[in-house]
Structure formats: C-alpha cells, structure tokens
Amino acid sequence: MTEGFIEISDGSKAVRLALAPAEGLWTANRTPIKGWWGTPDAKVDLTERQGADGAHAVLSDAVVYSARTVTIDFAAYSRSVALEAFAGLQAMAGRIVRVRVNAGGEDTYCDGYVETKLDDVVGAFASGTVTVVCPDPRRRSSEKRTAILLPSGTVAGAGLRYSPGLSYPLSYGEGATDARNVGVVENRGTAPAWPVVVARGPMPDGFRLDISGDGWASSVEYSAPVRGSVELDFLSRTARAGSIDATANASIAGWHSVPPGSWARFALQGGGAVGSAIVECRDTYI
C-alpha cells in the first residue's frame, strides 16, 4: 500500500482503501475522492440591487455551507476482496459512519451516513462507488489536542479572576501557563474549532471555565454539583451528565470557538483540590 489511505468505519468495523492500485481495495479513477477538499455549496441568500450593480452586502455570519457529500470510486483486482469489502460497507447502512482521509499531509475525518453501489464485476475485477453524506461539513483532524486542568485548591470561584475593563492582550504572569488550572489548546486549521470539555468530580459547587484568546475573553459556568462526569459540547452548546441532558445547569453565553490558526487558554475555577477537566480541540477545516 502506498502512503495514505481512506477508511470508512462505524465503530465496530472498518473498510480501508489504498490510494493507488494494490492487492486489496483501492481508489479508482484519476480523481478517486470527490467533495473532500473543496467547500460544499454555499447557502447564501443574495438580494440583487435594483438599478445598481451587484447585490447587497452579506455579513460573514450569513456565509454558511450545505452538508458535505463525499464520493469515493473503488476497485479491486480480486472479486472476492471487493465483495467482502462491499458487504462490510452494506452492513454500515442505517448507521452513522466516519470517513477518514489520510492524504496530502492531512489526516481528517467527517461523520455521516453511507450509500453504496457495486458498479461492475468482470472476471476477477470489480469496481463500485461509496458515498458518505456528512450533515456537518467540517473536516476535523484525527488527532486531537488536549489540555488537562486541575481545579484551584481554594474555595469555589477562586483562582484566576478577570477585573472589569479587560486590557488585551491578557497576561497571566510569568509561569502562568504552568499553573495546574490553566491550559492552552490550538487550532491550526482554517475554520473555527469547537472544543469539547469533560469535567470529572467531585466538584460539589460546580465549576467555571474562564476562556481567553488573542483579543477576546468569555466564560462558561456549570452550576450543579459534579459527582461523576459532565461533558460540555461547545458546538451544540449542550451539557450532558452521563446519559442525562444537563444543559439547564450551564450558562447560556460564553461558548466560544477556537479561531482558525489561533489558540485559546482555559482556566478551571472549581474550588478544592479534587476533580479535573480535559479540554479537547481538533484542527478544523471547511
């Protein structure tokens, strides 16, 4: 197999394709994967100017994209190999799958549902097409960046505090990035990355995350006790305590993304010397 691959998996099984002719399954045609590196179709409503050139201006927040549709042509010199792989893809129907592409110096993935077609079986040669429709068009790095935070050893709300009238850039003092309740994550992609934070108790008074970057600051507070674990998803702005929706316990503002090509500093304010939080962030592209 040449360097790089495409893999489709559903968590229990995986089908991998080489990027050039190989003994197993490989990607066919000159352009073996379509819809991966470019942006999906834009969903922007333009209002044409009456009696003037062009259309009215569009704000950045109004530039959004459709779902990402990824089409992969595959082939195999072995009919049995192709049919075995096709059966594996067929078994993923009706489930959410992950399509991962390791090529061009990037290793990224999208999640979606799969559609399959076996095009031709001629002697020992077989070919077909697999399509993955990804409702979320963002491509995320397969490798995540993490920061592990421990709460301050004092009372709830202690630790780093912001004074009224913030002055940028924020300074935490010499050696502050080594503080146990402070961590930094990066997003080296080209689109905003939305972190996931998993907090583990016990934190009887809940916790607060103070978040800052290059010229901005925000905070997210979880006001209920944390006995087991709580997951904060910054993209959906939701909180889950195990299998229970705990969003009502989280503040409704402050869910900030990590800007493309930039970083964000997280400070855990929880009180006590127990508990922890793990911040996860992935390079993101669209």
mmCIF file of C-alpha atoms in Angstrom:
data_model
loop_
_atom_site.group_PDB
_atom_site.id
_atom_site.type_symbol
_atom_site.label_atom_id
_atom_site.label_comp_id
_atom_site.label_asym_id
_atom_site.label_seq_id
_atom_site.Cartn_x
_atom_site.Cartn_y
_atom_site.Cartn_z
ATOM 1 C CA MET A 1 0.000 0.000 0.000
ATOM 2 C CA THR A 2 1.257 3.462 -0.817
ATOM 3 C CA GLU A 3 1.366 6.106 1.839
ATOM 4 C CA GLY A 4 -2.061 7.424 2.729
ATOM 5 C CA PHE A 5 -5.474 5.801 2.780
ATOM 6 C CA ILE A 6 -9.220 6.290 3.006
ATOM 7 C CA GLU A 7 -11.086 4.498 5.776
ATOM 8 C CA ILE A 8 -14.806 4.136 6.441
ATOM 9 C CA SER A 9 -15.826 2.819 9.854
ATOM 10 C CA ASP A 10 -18.829 2.587 12.139
ATOM 11 C CA GLY A 11 -17.042 1.983 15.437
ATOM 12 C CA SER A 12 -17.120 -1.799 15.205
ATOM 13 C CA LYS A 13 -15.752 -2.474 11.723
ATOM 14 C CA ALA A 14 -13.691 -0.608 9.144
ATOM 15 C CA VAL A 15 -13.085 -0.777 5.393
ATOM 16 C CA ARG A 16 -9.788 0.716 4.232
ATOM 17 C CA LEU A 17 -8.856 1.719 0.687
ATOM 18 C CA ALA A 18 -5.356 2.336 -0.637
ATOM 19 C CA LEU A 19 -4.773 5.470 -2.702
ATOM 20 C CA ALA A 20 -3.198 3.549 -5.604
ATOM 21 C CA PRO A 21 -3.618 0.088 -7.161
ATOM 22 C CA ALA A 22 -2.842 -2.530 -4.518
ATOM 23 C CA GLU A 23 -3.574 -6.139 -3.633
ATOM 24 C CA GLY A 24 -6.657 -5.190 -1.660
ATOM 25 C CA LEU A 25 -9.237 -2.480 -2.189
ATOM 26 C CA TRP A 26 -8.020 0.738 -3.800
ATOM 27 C CA THR A 27 -9.405 4.011 -5.050
ATOM 28 C CA ALA A 28 -10.078 4.124 -8.766
ATOM 29 C CA ASN A 29 -10.110 6.818 -11.468
ATOM 30 C CA ARG A 30 -7.971 9.930 -11.765
ATOM 31 C CA THR A 31 -9.974 11.699 -9.041
ATOM 32 C CA PRO A 32 -10.770 8.885 -6.593
ATOM 33 C CA ILE A 33 -12.467 11.072 -3.949
ATOM 34 C CA LYS A 34 -14.793 13.950 -4.748
ATOM 35 C CA GLY A 35 -16.207 16.557 -2.394
ATOM 36 C CA TRP A 36 -13.490 16.292 0.246
ATOM 37 C CA TRP A 37 -11.070 19.227 -0.023
ATOM 38 C CA GLY A 38 -13.298 21.897 -1.517
ATOM 39 C CA THR A 39 -16.064 23.724 0.305
ATOM 40 C CA PRO A 40 -19.607 22.379 -0.027
ATOM 41 C CA ASP A 41 -22.209 24.503 -1.781
ATOM 42 C CA ALA A 42 -22.780 27.816 -0.039
ATOM 43 C CA LYS A 43 -26.202 28.621 1.419
ATOM 44 C CA VAL A 44 -26.286 32.384 0.986
ATOM 45 C CA ASP A 45 -29.373 34.383 0.056
ATOM 46 C CA LEU A 46 -28.407 37.290 -2.147
ATOM 47 C CA THR A 47 -30.685 40.253 -2.770
ATOM 48 C CA GLU A 48 -29.861 41.903 -6.070
ATOM 49 C CA ARG A 49 -29.604 45.683 -6.090
ATOM 50 C CA GLN A 50 -32.305 47.422 -8.077
ATOM 51 C CA GLY A 51 -30.846 49.935 -10.502
ATOM 52 C CA ALA A 52 -27.264 49.287 -9.405
ATOM 53 C CA ASP A 53 -24.548 46.735 -9.979
ATOM 54 C CA GLY A 54 -24.317 43.593 -7.920
ATOM 55 C CA ALA A 55 -26.157 42.528 -4.794
ATOM 56 C CA HIS A 56 -26.480 43.895 -1.279
ATOM 57 C CA ALA A 57 -23.599 43.115 1.092
ATOM 58 C CA VAL A 58 -23.616 39.859 3.028
ATOM 59 C CA LEU A 59 -22.330 39.627 6.612
ATOM 60 C CA SER A 60 -19.768 36.977 7.467
ATOM 61 C CA ASP A 61 -22.223 35.233 9.806
ATOM 62 C CA ALA A 62 -24.564 34.714 6.850
ATOM 63 C CA VAL A 63 -21.999 32.745 4.849
ATOM 64 C CA VAL A 64 -22.866 29.134 5.664
ATOM 65 C CA TYR A 65 -22.469 25.857 3.820
ATOM 66 C CA SER A 66 -24.521 22.822 2.923
ATOM 67 C CA ALA A 67 -23.806 19.263 4.001
ATOM 68 C CA ARG A 68 -20.626 17.688 2.622
ATOM 69 C CA THR A 69 -21.154 14.860 0.141
ATOM 70 C CA VAL A 70 -18.094 12.645 -0.336
ATOM 71 C CA THR A 71 -17.977 10.214 -3.267
ATOM 72 C CA ILE A 72 -15.297 7.517 -3.497
ATOM 73 C CA ASP A 73 -14.765 5.256 -6.505
ATOM 74 C CA PHE A 74 -13.176 1.939 -5.581
ATOM 75 C CA ALA A 75 -11.843 -1.126 -7.366
ATOM 76 C CA ALA A 76 -10.149 -4.436 -6.654
ATOM 77 C CA TYR A 77 -8.300 -6.954 -8.772
ATOM 78 C CA SER A 78 -9.826 -9.660 -6.590
ATOM 79 C CA ARG A 79 -13.562 -10.186 -6.924
ATOM 80 C CA SER A 80 -13.710 -11.819 -3.504
ATOM 81 C CA VAL A 81 -11.891 -8.881 -1.881
ATOM 82 C CA ALA A 82 -14.275 -6.397 -3.492
ATOM 83 C CA LEU A 83 -17.376 -8.349 -2.491
ATOM 84 C CA GLU A 84 -16.127 -8.757 1.083
ATOM 85 C CA ALA A 85 -15.468 -5.015 1.369
ATOM 86 C CA PHE A 86 -18.796 -4.197 -0.252
ATOM 87 C CA ALA A 87 -20.563 -6.452 2.252
ATOM 88 C CA GLY A 88 -18.808 -4.585 5.050
ATOM 89 C CA LEU A 89 -19.994 -1.257 3.651
ATOM 90 C CA GLN A 90 -23.510 -2.592 3.217
ATOM 91 C CA ALA A 91 -23.523 -3.606 6.888
ATOM 92 C CA MET A 92 -22.948 0.047 7.807
ATOM 93 C CA ALA A 93 -26.184 1.139 6.126
ATOM 94 C CA GLY A 94 -28.561 2.820 8.544
ATOM 95 C CA ARG A 95 -25.719 3.850 10.868
ATOM 96 C CA ILE A 96 -23.540 6.905 11.306
ATOM 97 C CA VAL A 97 -20.102 6.208 9.860
ATOM 98 C CA ARG A 98 -16.805 8.046 9.898
ATOM 99 C CA VAL A 99 -14.918 8.688 6.667
ATOM 100 C CA ARG A 100 -11.236 9.367 7.315
ATOM 101 C CA VAL A 101 -8.817 10.555 4.649
ATOM 102 C CA ASN A 102 -5.073 10.419 5.252
ATOM 103 C CA ALA A 103 -3.576 12.190 2.243
ATOM 104 C CA GLY A 104 -1.921 15.412 1.174
ATOM 105 C CA GLY A 105 -0.230 15.914 4.535
ATOM 106 C CA GLU A 106 -3.580 15.903 6.375
ATOM 107 C CA ASP A 107 -5.419 13.253 8.376
ATOM 108 C CA THR A 108 -9.017 14.417 8.779
ATOM 109 C CA TYR A 109 -12.489 12.938 9.112
ATOM 110 C CA CYS A 110 -16.204 13.674 8.753
ATOM 111 C CA ASP A 111 -19.226 11.789 10.095
ATOM 112 C CA GLY A 112 -22.273 10.906 8.026
ATOM 113 C CA TYR A 113 -24.342 8.119 6.515
ATOM 114 C CA VAL A 114 -23.281 5.801 3.732
ATOM 115 C CA GLU A 115 -24.695 4.910 0.318
ATOM 116 C CA THR A 116 -23.136 2.117 -1.757
ATOM 117 C CA LYS A 117 -23.221 0.888 -5.349
ATOM 118 C CA LEU A 118 -21.450 -2.074 -6.901
ATOM 119 C CA ASP A 119 -20.910 -0.936 -10.475
ATOM 120 C CA ASP A 120 -19.275 -3.825 -12.255
ATOM 121 C CA VAL A 121 -17.909 -7.322 -11.694
ATOM 122 C CA VAL A 122 -15.930 -8.647 -14.673
ATOM 123 C CA GLY A 123 -13.995 -11.843 -14.104
ATOM 124 C CA ALA A 124 -11.641 -11.215 -11.198
ATOM 125 C CA PHE A 125 -12.039 -7.403 -11.379
ATOM 126 C CA ALA A 126 -14.717 -5.465 -9.534
ATOM 127 C CA SER A 127 -15.493 -1.783 -9.017
ATOM 128 C CA GLY A 128 -18.071 0.367 -7.276
ATOM 129 C CA THR A 129 -18.874 3.643 -5.557
ATOM 130 C CA VAL A 130 -19.427 4.598 -1.941
ATOM 131 C CA THR A 131 -20.980 7.938 -0.990
ATOM 132 C CA VAL A 132 -20.930 9.429 2.500
ATOM 133 C CA VAL A 133 -23.294 12.340 3.183
ATOM 134 C CA CYS A 134 -21.992 14.392 6.128
ATOM 135 C CA PRO A 135 -24.604 16.758 7.669
ATOM 136 C CA ASP A 136 -21.785 18.646 9.420
ATOM 137 C CA PRO A 137 -19.441 19.750 6.604
ATOM 138 C CA ARG A 138 -16.445 20.398 8.866
ATOM 139 C CA ARG A 139 -13.379 18.238 8.406
ATOM 140 C CA ARG A 140 -11.647 17.626 11.730
ATOM 141 C CA SER A 141 -8.174 16.377 12.490
ATOM 142 C CA SER A 142 -7.996 12.725 13.531
ATOM 143 C CA GLU A 143 -5.513 13.789 16.196
ATOM 144 C CA LYS A 144 -6.923 15.934 18.975
ATOM 145 C CA ARG A 145 -5.089 18.476 21.075
ATOM 146 C CA THR A 146 -5.783 18.280 24.799
ATOM 147 C CA ALA A 147 -5.183 20.261 27.968
ATOM 148 C CA ILE A 148 -5.659 18.739 31.418
ATOM 149 C CA LEU A 149 -6.837 21.157 34.095
ATOM 150 C CA LEU A 150 -6.954 20.693 37.859
ATOM 151 C CA PRO A 151 -9.108 22.984 39.991
ATOM 152 C CA SER A 152 -7.692 25.565 42.322
ATOM 153 C CA GLY A 153 -7.089 24.396 45.878
ATOM 154 C CA THR A 154 -9.187 27.125 47.480
ATOM 155 C CA VAL A 155 -12.874 27.971 47.520
ATOM 156 C CA ALA A 156 -15.226 27.860 44.547
ATOM 157 C CA GLY A 157 -14.583 30.674 42.138
ATOM 158 C CA ALA A 158 -11.031 31.172 43.332
ATOM 159 C CA GLY A 159 -8.044 31.084 41.025
ATOM 160 C CA LEU A 160 -7.633 33.396 38.070
ATOM 161 C CA ARG A 161 -10.043 36.300 38.082
ATOM 162 C CA TYR A 162 -10.758 38.942 35.447
ATOM 163 C CA SER A 163 -11.077 42.568 36.527
ATOM 164 C CA PRO A 164 -13.611 44.936 34.953
ATOM 165 C CA GLY A 165 -12.302 46.593 31.805
ATOM 166 C CA LEU A 166 -10.066 43.870 30.371
ATOM 167 C CA SER A 167 -6.905 45.067 28.654
ATOM 168 C CA TYR A 168 -5.601 42.992 25.765
ATOM 169 C CA PRO A 169 -3.507 41.002 25.383
ATOM 170 C CA LEU A 170 -4.338 39.296 28.679
ATOM 171 C CA SER A 171 -1.378 38.463 30.907
ATOM 172 C CA TYR A 172 -1.424 35.703 33.492
ATOM 173 C CA GLY A 173 2.011 36.469 34.817
ATOM 174 C CA GLU A 174 5.317 34.678 34.423
ATOM 175 C CA GLY A 175 4.921 30.918 34.518
ATOM 176 C CA ALA A 176 1.129 31.093 34.466
ATOM 177 C CA THR A 177 0.878 28.549 31.657
ATOM 178 C CA ASP A 178 2.378 26.034 34.091
ATOM 179 C CA ALA A 179 -0.391 26.627 36.633
ATOM 180 C CA ARG A 180 -2.336 23.448 37.250
ATOM 181 C CA ASN A 181 -5.713 25.022 36.495
ATOM 182 C CA VAL A 182 -4.630 26.660 33.201
ATOM 183 C CA GLY A 183 -4.119 25.063 29.790
ATOM 184 C CA VAL A 184 -3.865 26.146 26.152
ATOM 185 C CA VAL A 185 -5.177 24.408 23.040
ATOM 186 C CA GLU A 186 -4.523 25.336 19.404
ATOM 187 C CA ASN A 187 -6.478 25.174 16.172
ATOM 188 C CA ARG A 188 -4.120 25.007 13.195
ATOM 189 C CA GLY A 189 -6.977 24.571 10.742
ATOM 190 C CA THR A 190 -8.717 27.112 8.538
ATOM 191 C CA ALA A 191 -12.167 27.183 10.206
ATOM 192 C CA PRO A 192 -13.318 27.791 13.800
ATOM 193 C CA ALA A 193 -12.853 24.740 16.033
ATOM 194 C CA TRP A 194 -15.389 23.981 18.748
ATOM 195 C CA PRO A 195 -13.851 22.300 21.803
ATOM 196 C CA VAL A 196 -15.308 19.590 24.000
ATOM 197 C CA VAL A 197 -14.650 19.721 27.745
ATOM 198 C CA VAL A 198 -15.089 16.720 30.032
ATOM 199 C CA ALA A 199 -15.163 17.636 33.722
ATOM 200 C CA ARG A 200 -14.861 14.943 36.394
ATOM 201 C CA GLY A 201 -15.876 15.338 40.001
ATOM 202 C CA PRO A 202 -16.273 15.542 42.771
ATOM 203 C CA MET A 203 -16.850 19.271 42.434
ATOM 204 C CA PRO A 204 -19.705 19.943 44.862
ATOM 205 C CA ASP A 205 -20.162 23.589 43.811
ATOM 206 C CA GLY A 206 -19.860 23.034 40.083
ATOM 207 C CA PHE A 207 -17.178 24.848 38.116
ATOM 208 C CA ARG A 208 -16.440 27.730 35.786
ATOM 209 C CA LEU A 209 -14.234 27.844 32.713
ATOM 210 C CA ASP A 210 -12.610 31.202 32.018
ATOM 211 C CA ILE A 211 -11.596 31.243 28.349
ATOM 212 C CA SER A 212 -9.471 33.785 26.517
ATOM 213 C CA GLY A 213 -7.631 34.200 23.246
ATOM 214 C CA ASP A 214 -5.981 36.828 21.122
ATOM 215 C CA GLY A 215 -8.155 39.835 21.909
ATOM 216 C CA TRP A 216 -11.214 38.096 23.379
ATOM 217 C CA ALA A 217 -12.426 36.522 26.600
ATOM 218 C CA SER A 218 -15.501 34.622 27.771
ATOM 219 C CA SER A 219 -16.600 32.155 30.424
ATOM 220 C CA VAL A 220 -18.912 29.165 30.782
ATOM 221 C CA GLU A 221 -20.285 28.168 34.169
ATOM 222 C CA TYR A 222 -21.788 24.845 35.268
ATOM 223 C CA SER A 223 -23.782 25.490 38.425
ATOM 224 C CA ALA A 224 -24.712 21.961 39.585
ATOM 225 C CA PRO A 225 -22.540 19.560 41.608
ATOM 226 C CA VAL A 226 -20.318 17.278 39.548
ATOM 227 C CA ARG A 227 -20.196 13.811 41.049
ATOM 228 C CA GLY A 228 -19.325 11.678 38.053
ATOM 229 C CA SER A 229 -18.532 13.420 34.773
ATOM 230 C CA VAL A 230 -20.051 16.241 32.742
ATOM 231 C CA GLU A 231 -19.370 16.835 29.046
ATOM 232 C CA LEU A 232 -19.680 20.322 27.567
ATOM 233 C CA ASP A 233 -20.011 20.448 23.770
ATOM 234 C CA PHE A 234 -19.204 23.977 22.641
ATOM 235 C CA LEU A 235 -20.612 23.474 19.130
ATOM 236 C CA SER A 236 -24.097 22.412 20.227
ATOM 237 C CA ARG A 237 -23.892 24.413 23.474
ATOM 238 C CA THR A 238 -25.084 21.420 25.457
ATOM 239 C CA ALA A 239 -24.054 19.683 28.657
ATOM 240 C CA ARG A 240 -24.502 16.017 29.486
ATOM 241 C CA ALA A 241 -24.052 14.306 32.839
ATOM 242 C CA GLY A 242 -23.639 10.705 31.737
ATOM 243 C CA SER A 243 -26.708 9.981 29.610
ATOM 244 C CA ILE A 244 -28.729 12.866 31.087
ATOM 245 C CA ASP A 245 -29.181 16.238 29.379
ATOM 246 C CA ALA A 246 -27.808 18.746 31.880
ATOM 247 C CA THR A 247 -27.763 21.823 29.632
ATOM 248 C CA ALA A 248 -30.048 23.692 32.035
ATOM 249 C CA ASN A 249 -27.176 23.763 34.540
ATOM 250 C CA ALA A 250 -24.816 25.540 32.119
ATOM 251 C CA SER A 251 -24.679 29.254 31.340
ATOM 252 C CA ILE A 252 -26.222 30.196 28.010
ATOM 253 C CA ALA A 253 -23.408 32.563 26.966
ATOM 254 C CA GLY A 254 -19.667 32.265 26.605
ATOM 255 C CA TRP A 255 -19.456 29.205 24.335
ATOM 256 C CA HIS A 256 -16.576 30.453 22.226
ATOM 257 C CA SER A 257 -14.809 28.665 19.373
ATOM 258 C CA VAL A 258 -11.046 28.494 18.930
ATOM 259 C CA PRO A 259 -10.359 30.740 15.910
ATOM 260 C CA PRO A 260 -8.557 29.273 12.888
ATOM 261 C CA GLY A 261 -4.789 29.479 13.108
ATOM 262 C CA SER A 262 -5.038 30.606 16.720
ATOM 263 C CA TRP A 263 -5.334 29.362 20.293
ATOM 264 C CA ALA A 264 -7.474 29.550 23.418
ATOM 265 C CA ARG A 265 -6.481 29.498 27.078
ATOM 266 C CA PHE A 266 -8.781 27.673 29.508
ATOM 267 C CA ALA A 267 -8.710 28.246 33.265
ATOM 268 C CA LEU A 268 -10.699 25.920 35.552
ATOM 269 C CA GLN A 269 -12.266 27.542 38.580
ATOM 270 C CA GLY A 270 -13.790 24.842 40.739
ATOM 271 C CA GLY A 271 -12.547 25.076 44.271
ATOM 272 C CA GLY A 272 -10.992 22.248 46.218
ATOM 273 C CA ALA A 273 -8.100 20.019 45.307
ATOM 274 C CA VAL A 274 -10.158 17.271 43.669
ATOM 275 C CA GLY A 275 -11.776 16.926 40.278
ATOM 276 C CA SER A 276 -10.361 17.737 36.843
ATOM 277 C CA ALA A 277 -11.285 18.829 33.333
ATOM 278 C CA ILE A 278 -9.927 17.759 29.973
ATOM 279 C CA VAL A 279 -10.199 20.222 27.075
ATOM 280 C CA GLU A 280 -10.198 18.617 23.627
ATOM 281 C CA CYS A 281 -9.767 20.562 20.380
ATOM 282 C CA ARG A 282 -9.190 19.423 16.796
ATOM 283 C CA ASP A 283 -7.804 21.344 13.825
ATOM 284 C CA THR A 284 -10.882 22.152 11.727
ATOM 285 C CA TYR A 285 -11.376 22.810 8.017
ATOM 286 C CA ILE A 286 -14.354 23.545 5.783
#
